[in-house]
XYZ file of C-alpha atoms in Angstrom:
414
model
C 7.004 -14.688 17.298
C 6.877 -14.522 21.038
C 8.142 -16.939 23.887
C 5.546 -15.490 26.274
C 2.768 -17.373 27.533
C -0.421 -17.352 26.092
C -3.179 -15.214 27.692
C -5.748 -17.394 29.758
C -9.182 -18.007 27.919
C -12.153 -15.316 28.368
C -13.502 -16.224 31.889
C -10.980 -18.776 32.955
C -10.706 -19.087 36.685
C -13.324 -16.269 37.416
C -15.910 -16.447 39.606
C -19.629 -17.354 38.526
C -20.748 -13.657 39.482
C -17.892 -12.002 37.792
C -18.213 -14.275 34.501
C -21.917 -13.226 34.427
C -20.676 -9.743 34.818
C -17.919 -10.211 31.607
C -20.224 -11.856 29.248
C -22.915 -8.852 29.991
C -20.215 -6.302 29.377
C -18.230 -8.449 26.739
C -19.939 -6.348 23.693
C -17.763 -3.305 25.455
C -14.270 -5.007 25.358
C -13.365 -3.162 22.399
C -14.812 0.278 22.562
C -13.039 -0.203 26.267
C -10.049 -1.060 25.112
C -10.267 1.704 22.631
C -10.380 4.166 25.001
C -7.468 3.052 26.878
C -5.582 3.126 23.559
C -6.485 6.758 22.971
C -6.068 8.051 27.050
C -9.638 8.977 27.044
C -10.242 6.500 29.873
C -7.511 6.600 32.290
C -9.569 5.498 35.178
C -11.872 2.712 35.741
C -14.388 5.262 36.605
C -13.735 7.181 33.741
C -14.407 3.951 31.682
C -17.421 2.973 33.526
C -18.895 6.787 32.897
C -17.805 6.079 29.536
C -19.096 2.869 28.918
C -22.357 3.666 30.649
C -22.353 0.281 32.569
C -21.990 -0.575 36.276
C -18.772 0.209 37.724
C -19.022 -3.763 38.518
C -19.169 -4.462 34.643
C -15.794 -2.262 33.920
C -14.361 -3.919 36.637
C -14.676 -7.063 34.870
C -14.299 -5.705 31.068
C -10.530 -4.132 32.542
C -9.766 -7.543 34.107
C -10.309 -9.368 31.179
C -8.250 -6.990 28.622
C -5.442 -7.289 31.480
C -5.732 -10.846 31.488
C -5.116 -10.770 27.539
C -1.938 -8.902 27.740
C -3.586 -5.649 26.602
C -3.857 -3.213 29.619
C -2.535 -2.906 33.039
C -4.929 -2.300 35.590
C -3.212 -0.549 39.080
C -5.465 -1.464 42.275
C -3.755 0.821 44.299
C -2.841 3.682 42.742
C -1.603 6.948 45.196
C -3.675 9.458 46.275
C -3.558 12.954 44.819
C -2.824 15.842 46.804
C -5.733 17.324 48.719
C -7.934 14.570 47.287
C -10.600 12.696 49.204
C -12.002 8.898 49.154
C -10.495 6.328 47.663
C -8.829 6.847 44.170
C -10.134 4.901 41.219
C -8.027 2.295 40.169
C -5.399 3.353 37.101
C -5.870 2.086 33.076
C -2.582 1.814 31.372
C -1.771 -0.121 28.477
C 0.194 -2.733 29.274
C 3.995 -1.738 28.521
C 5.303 -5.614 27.308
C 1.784 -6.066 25.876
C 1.650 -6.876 22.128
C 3.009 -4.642 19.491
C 2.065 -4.075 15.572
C 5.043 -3.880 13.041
C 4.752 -0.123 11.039
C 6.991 0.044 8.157
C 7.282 3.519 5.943
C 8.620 3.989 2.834
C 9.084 7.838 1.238
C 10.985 9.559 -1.451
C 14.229 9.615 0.699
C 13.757 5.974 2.256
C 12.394 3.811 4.302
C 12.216 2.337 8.440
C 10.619 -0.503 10.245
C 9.366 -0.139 13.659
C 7.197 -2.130 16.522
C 4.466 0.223 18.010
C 2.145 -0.831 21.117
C -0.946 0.712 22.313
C -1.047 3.895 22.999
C 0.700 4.974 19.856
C 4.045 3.920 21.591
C 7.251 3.013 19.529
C 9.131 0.255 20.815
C 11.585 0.035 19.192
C 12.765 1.154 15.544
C 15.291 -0.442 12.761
C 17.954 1.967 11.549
C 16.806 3.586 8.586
C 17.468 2.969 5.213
C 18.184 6.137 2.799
C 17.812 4.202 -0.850
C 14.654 3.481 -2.327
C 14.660 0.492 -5.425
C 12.445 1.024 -8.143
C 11.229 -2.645 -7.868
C 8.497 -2.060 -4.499
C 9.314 -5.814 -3.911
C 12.713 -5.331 -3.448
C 11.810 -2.232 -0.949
C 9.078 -3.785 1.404
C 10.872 -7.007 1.650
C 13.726 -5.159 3.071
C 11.187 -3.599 5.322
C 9.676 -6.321 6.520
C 12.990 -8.259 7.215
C 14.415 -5.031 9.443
C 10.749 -5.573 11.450
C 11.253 -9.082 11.975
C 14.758 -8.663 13.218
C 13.017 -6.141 15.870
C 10.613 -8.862 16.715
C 12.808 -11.529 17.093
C 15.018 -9.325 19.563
C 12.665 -8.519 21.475
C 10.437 -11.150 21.860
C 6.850 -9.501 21.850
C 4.028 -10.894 20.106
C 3.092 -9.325 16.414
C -0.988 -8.644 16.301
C 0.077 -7.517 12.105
C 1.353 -4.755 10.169
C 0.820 -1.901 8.382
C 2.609 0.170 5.547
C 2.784 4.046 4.704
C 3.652 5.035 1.319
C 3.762 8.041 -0.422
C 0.919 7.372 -2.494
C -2.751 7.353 -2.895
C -3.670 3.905 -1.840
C -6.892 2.753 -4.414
C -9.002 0.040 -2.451
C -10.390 -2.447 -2.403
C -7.266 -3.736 -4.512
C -4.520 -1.447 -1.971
C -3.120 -0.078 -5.784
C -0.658 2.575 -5.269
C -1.800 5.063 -7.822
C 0.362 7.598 -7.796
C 4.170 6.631 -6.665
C 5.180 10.174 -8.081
C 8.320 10.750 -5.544
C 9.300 7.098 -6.111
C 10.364 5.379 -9.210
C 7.659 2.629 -8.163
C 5.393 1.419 -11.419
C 1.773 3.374 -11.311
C -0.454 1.349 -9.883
C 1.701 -1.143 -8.033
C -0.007 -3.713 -6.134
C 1.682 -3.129 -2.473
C -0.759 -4.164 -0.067
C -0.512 -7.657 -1.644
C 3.357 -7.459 -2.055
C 3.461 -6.025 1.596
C 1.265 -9.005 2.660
C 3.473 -11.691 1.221
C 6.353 -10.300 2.632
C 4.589 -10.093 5.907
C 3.437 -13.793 5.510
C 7.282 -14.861 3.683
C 8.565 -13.408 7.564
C 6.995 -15.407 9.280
C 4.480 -12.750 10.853
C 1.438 -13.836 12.138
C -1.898 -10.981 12.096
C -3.381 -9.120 9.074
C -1.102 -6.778 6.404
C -2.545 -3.403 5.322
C -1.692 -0.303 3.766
C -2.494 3.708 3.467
C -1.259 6.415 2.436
C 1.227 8.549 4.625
C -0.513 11.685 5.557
C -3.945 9.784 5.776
C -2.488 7.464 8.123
C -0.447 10.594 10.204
C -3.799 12.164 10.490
C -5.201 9.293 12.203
C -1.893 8.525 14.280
C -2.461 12.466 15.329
C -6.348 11.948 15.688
C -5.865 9.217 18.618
C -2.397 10.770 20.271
C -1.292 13.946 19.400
C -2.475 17.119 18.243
C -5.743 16.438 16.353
C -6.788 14.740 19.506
C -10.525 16.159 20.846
C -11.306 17.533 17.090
C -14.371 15.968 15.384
C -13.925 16.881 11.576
C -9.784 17.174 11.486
C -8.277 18.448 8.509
C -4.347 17.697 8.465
C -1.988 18.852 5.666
C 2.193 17.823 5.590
C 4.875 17.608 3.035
C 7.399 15.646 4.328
C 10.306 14.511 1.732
C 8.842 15.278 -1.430
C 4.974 16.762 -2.319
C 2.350 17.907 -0.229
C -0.391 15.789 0.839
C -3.897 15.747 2.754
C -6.197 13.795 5.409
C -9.458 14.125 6.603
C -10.997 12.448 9.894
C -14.471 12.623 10.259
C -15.886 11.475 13.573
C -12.682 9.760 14.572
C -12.731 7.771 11.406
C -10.918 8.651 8.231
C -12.550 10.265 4.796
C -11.014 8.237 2.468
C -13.399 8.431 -0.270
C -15.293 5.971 -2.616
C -12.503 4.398 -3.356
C -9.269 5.632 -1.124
C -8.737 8.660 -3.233
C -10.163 11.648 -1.326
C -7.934 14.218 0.051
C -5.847 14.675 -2.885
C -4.871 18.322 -1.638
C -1.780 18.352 -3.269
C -3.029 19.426 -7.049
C -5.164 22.224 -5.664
C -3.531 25.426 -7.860
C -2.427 28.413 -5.930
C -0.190 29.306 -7.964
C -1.324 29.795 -12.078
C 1.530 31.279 -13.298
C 3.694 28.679 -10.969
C 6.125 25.015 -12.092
C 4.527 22.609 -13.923
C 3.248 19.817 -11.429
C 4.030 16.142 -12.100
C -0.318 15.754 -12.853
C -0.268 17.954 -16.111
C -1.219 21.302 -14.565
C 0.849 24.025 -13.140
C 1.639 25.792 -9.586
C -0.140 23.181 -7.788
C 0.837 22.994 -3.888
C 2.395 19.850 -4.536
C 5.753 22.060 -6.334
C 4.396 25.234 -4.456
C 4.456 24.544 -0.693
C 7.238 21.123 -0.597
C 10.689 21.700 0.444
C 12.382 21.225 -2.684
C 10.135 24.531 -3.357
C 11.414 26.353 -0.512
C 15.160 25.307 -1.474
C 13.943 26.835 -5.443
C 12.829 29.776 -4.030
C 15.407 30.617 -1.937
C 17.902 30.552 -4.750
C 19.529 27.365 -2.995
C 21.062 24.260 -4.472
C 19.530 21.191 -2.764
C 22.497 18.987 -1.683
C 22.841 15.156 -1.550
C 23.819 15.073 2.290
C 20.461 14.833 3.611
C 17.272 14.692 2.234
C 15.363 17.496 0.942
C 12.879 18.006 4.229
C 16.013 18.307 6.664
C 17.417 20.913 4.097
C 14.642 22.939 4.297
C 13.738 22.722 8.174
C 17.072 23.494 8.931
C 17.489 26.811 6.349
C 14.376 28.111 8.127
C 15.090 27.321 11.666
C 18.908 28.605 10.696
C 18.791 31.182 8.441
C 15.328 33.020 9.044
C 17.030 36.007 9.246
C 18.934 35.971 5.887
C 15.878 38.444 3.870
C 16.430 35.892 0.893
C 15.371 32.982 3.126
C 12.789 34.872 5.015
C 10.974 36.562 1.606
C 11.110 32.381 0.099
C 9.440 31.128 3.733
C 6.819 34.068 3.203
C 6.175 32.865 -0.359
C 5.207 29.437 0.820
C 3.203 30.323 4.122
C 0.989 32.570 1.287
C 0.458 29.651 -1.126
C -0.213 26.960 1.942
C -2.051 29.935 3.192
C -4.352 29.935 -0.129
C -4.637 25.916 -0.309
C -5.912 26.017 3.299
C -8.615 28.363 2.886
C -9.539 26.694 -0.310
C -10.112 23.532 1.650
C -11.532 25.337 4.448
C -14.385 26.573 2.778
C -15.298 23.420 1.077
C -14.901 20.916 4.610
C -15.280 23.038 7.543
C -12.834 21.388 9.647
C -13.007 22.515 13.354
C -9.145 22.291 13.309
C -6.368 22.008 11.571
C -3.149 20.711 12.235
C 0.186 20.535 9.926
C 3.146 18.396 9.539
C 6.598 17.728 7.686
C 8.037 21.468 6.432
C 4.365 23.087 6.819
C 5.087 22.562 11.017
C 8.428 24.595 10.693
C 6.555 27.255 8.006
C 4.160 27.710 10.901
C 6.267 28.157 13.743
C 8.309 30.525 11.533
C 5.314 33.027 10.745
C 1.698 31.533 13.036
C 0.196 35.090 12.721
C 0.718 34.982 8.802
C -0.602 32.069 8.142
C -3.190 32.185 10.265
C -4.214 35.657 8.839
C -4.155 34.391 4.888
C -6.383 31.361 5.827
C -8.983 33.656 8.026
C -8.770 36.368 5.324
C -9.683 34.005 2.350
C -11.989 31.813 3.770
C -15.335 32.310 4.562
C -15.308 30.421 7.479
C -11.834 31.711 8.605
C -13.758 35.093 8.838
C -16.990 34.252 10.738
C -14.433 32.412 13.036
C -10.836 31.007 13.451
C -10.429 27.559 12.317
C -7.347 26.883 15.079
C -4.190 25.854 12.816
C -1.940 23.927 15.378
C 1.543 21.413 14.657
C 1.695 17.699 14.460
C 3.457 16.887 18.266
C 4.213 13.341 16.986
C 7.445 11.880 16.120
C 7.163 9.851 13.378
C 3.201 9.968 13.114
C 2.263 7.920 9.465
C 4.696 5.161 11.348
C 2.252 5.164 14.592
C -0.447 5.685 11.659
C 0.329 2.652 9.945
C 0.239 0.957 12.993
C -3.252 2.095 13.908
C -4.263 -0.216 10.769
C -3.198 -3.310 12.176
C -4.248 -2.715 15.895
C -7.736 -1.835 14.341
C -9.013 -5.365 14.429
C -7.827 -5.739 17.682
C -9.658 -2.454 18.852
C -13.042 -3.836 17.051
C -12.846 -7.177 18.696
C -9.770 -8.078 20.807
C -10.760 -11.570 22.020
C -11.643 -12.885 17.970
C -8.233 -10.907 17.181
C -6.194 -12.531 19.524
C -7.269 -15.974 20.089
């Protein structure tokens, strides 16, 4: 898909030293690159304390992944103020390096984007508000808008990766539980999603995850859940309320891609029946067709049902209707949190979608139902902090298909 020039072969036109040097530090290409990716090396001495090699050795790992079209490595970078010595040269990813197409499709619609390293959107296809109940019809669409992007811009396509509202069942990629779409259970859309892919004419592996899995990851490597070792995120975004786990940087997905499933944890008995059987589950508690319920409002078909609710809290907080409705769901997400706080022990959480906006509204409330219900909230805090990315299971999605570049970027590229 791109006119650019291939990167030179691994130790083409180095010296014999320096080539001795690469293939000694080649093993540490990836984890290099990966901290490049995630700004924990923004200095070649930073990577070489990181990488516990010679400074020699990350001199030649960062040539090489800058010689692939990955990174950018600045030999001259200024001074700061005060500073002594030389500065250490600069990491950046490169900024017309490669880029993996994210596509997302929710209750409300769907959009194609190209994301880079660094969890950087490119650039982004206008986005679709109608969602066909045939999920071929949908991630072709997808797909097409993301090849359009790629063809326009030129950059090379390393593969792609798909968000859905869903729990994603592996190894098949089965989305089990469309509920918010009018998708067949159990609809094979990693497989659809590849053929599209490969029907495109996009080179590079096709994957899918679900949303708020993939958001937690996105958040994990760029945003807010960024430092945390066991990170618990929770969102609703259009419809339903979802969960993610990431353990050690790497997600909890389960056995088989089903763990997390936050959304049918009851905190309300005497609440609406929920879509699984049971009743006053978070997933009709704590969404923002709740909040809209609740505060005696009729959702409207303008704009979708998250927007509606963002925008009569951030709006109309001080209407006592609106406010006593808000309160409502910060006490049930309140509830769910503790719940899951006492059975994970997550050193942070960090929430998305309407539960960001329910937090800024009230951060003393909900903090103080989560501490005062959880065991662990009361021997100490659990910090409960926003998502601070735009568009995060997009970026999350992407994640998927720059994995396999992360684990081995000269197999993944060549």
């Amino acid at each position: 898909m791109s006119g650019k020039a291939s990167p030179r072969p691994a130790g083409e036109g180095t010296s014999g030293t320096s080539k001795t040097r690469l293939d000694r530090g080649r093993g540490a290409l990836g984890p290099a690159l990966e901290l490049v990716h995630t700004g924990r090396a923004p200095t070649r001495a930073v990577l070489t304390a990181e990488l516990g090699v010679t400074r020699a050795t990350a001199g030649a790992v960062a040539a090489e992944l800058e010689a692939l079209g990955l990174i950018r490595v600045d030999a001259h970078p200024g001074a700061a103020a005060g500073s002594q010595g030389r500065p250490s040269h600069r990491l950046e990813v490169a900024e017309n390096g490669p880029v993996a197409l994210a596509a997302q499709v929710h209750a409300d619609g769907f959009r194609a984007a190209l994301v880079g390293l660094g969890g950087r959107i490119v650039a982004t296809a206008p986005g679709c508000e109608a969602v066909d109940a045939d999920p071929a019809k949908v991630l072709g669409s997808v797909v097409e808008a993301g090849a359009d992007l790629l063809r326009t811009t030129g950059l090379h396509c390393v593969g792609a990766g798909l968000a859905v509202p869903s729990a994603v069942a592996e190894p098949e990629g089965l989305a089990l539980n469309p509920l918010h779409l009018a998708w067949p259970v159990g609809a094979p859309v990693r497989r659809i999603f590849a053929e599209c892919v490969r029907a495109a004419g996009i080179t590079g592996p096709a994957f899918a995850g679900n949303d708020v899995n993939l958001a937690a990851l996105a958040e994990h490597r760029h945003g807010a859940g960024r430092g945390a070792r066991d990170l618990l995120c929770v969102a609703t975004g259009h419809r339903g309320v979802g969960g993610a786990l990431v353990l050690d940087g790497r997600l909890h997905t389960g056995s088989s891609g089903l763990a997390l499933e936050v959304g049918h944890l009851a905190v309300n008995p005497e609440g609406r029946p929920c879509h699984c059987g049971s009743r006053g589950c978070l997933d009709v508690e704590a969404d923002p067709l709740a909040l809209l319920i609740e505060a005696g409002r009729e959702p409207g078909p303008e704009v979708s049902l998250l927007r509606q609710a963002e925008d009569l809290v951030r709006d109309h907080y001080a209407d006592p209707t609106v406010r006593r409705a808000t309160e409502a769901l910060i006490d049930r997400l309140g509830l769910g949190l503790a719940g899951l706080v006492n059975i994970l022990n997550p050193d942070r959480i960090i929430l998305g979608g309407l539960h960001r906006t329910l937090l800024d509204a009230d951060p003393e409330r909900l903090r103080a139902v989560v501490a005062d219900r959880s065991l662990w909230g009361q021997s100490g805090s659990v910090p409960i902090l926003p998502c601070t990315l735009s568009h995060n299971s997009l970026v999350g999605a992407a994640e998927l298909a720059w994995q396999p570049v992360l684990d081995d970027p000269l197999g993944a590229l060549r």
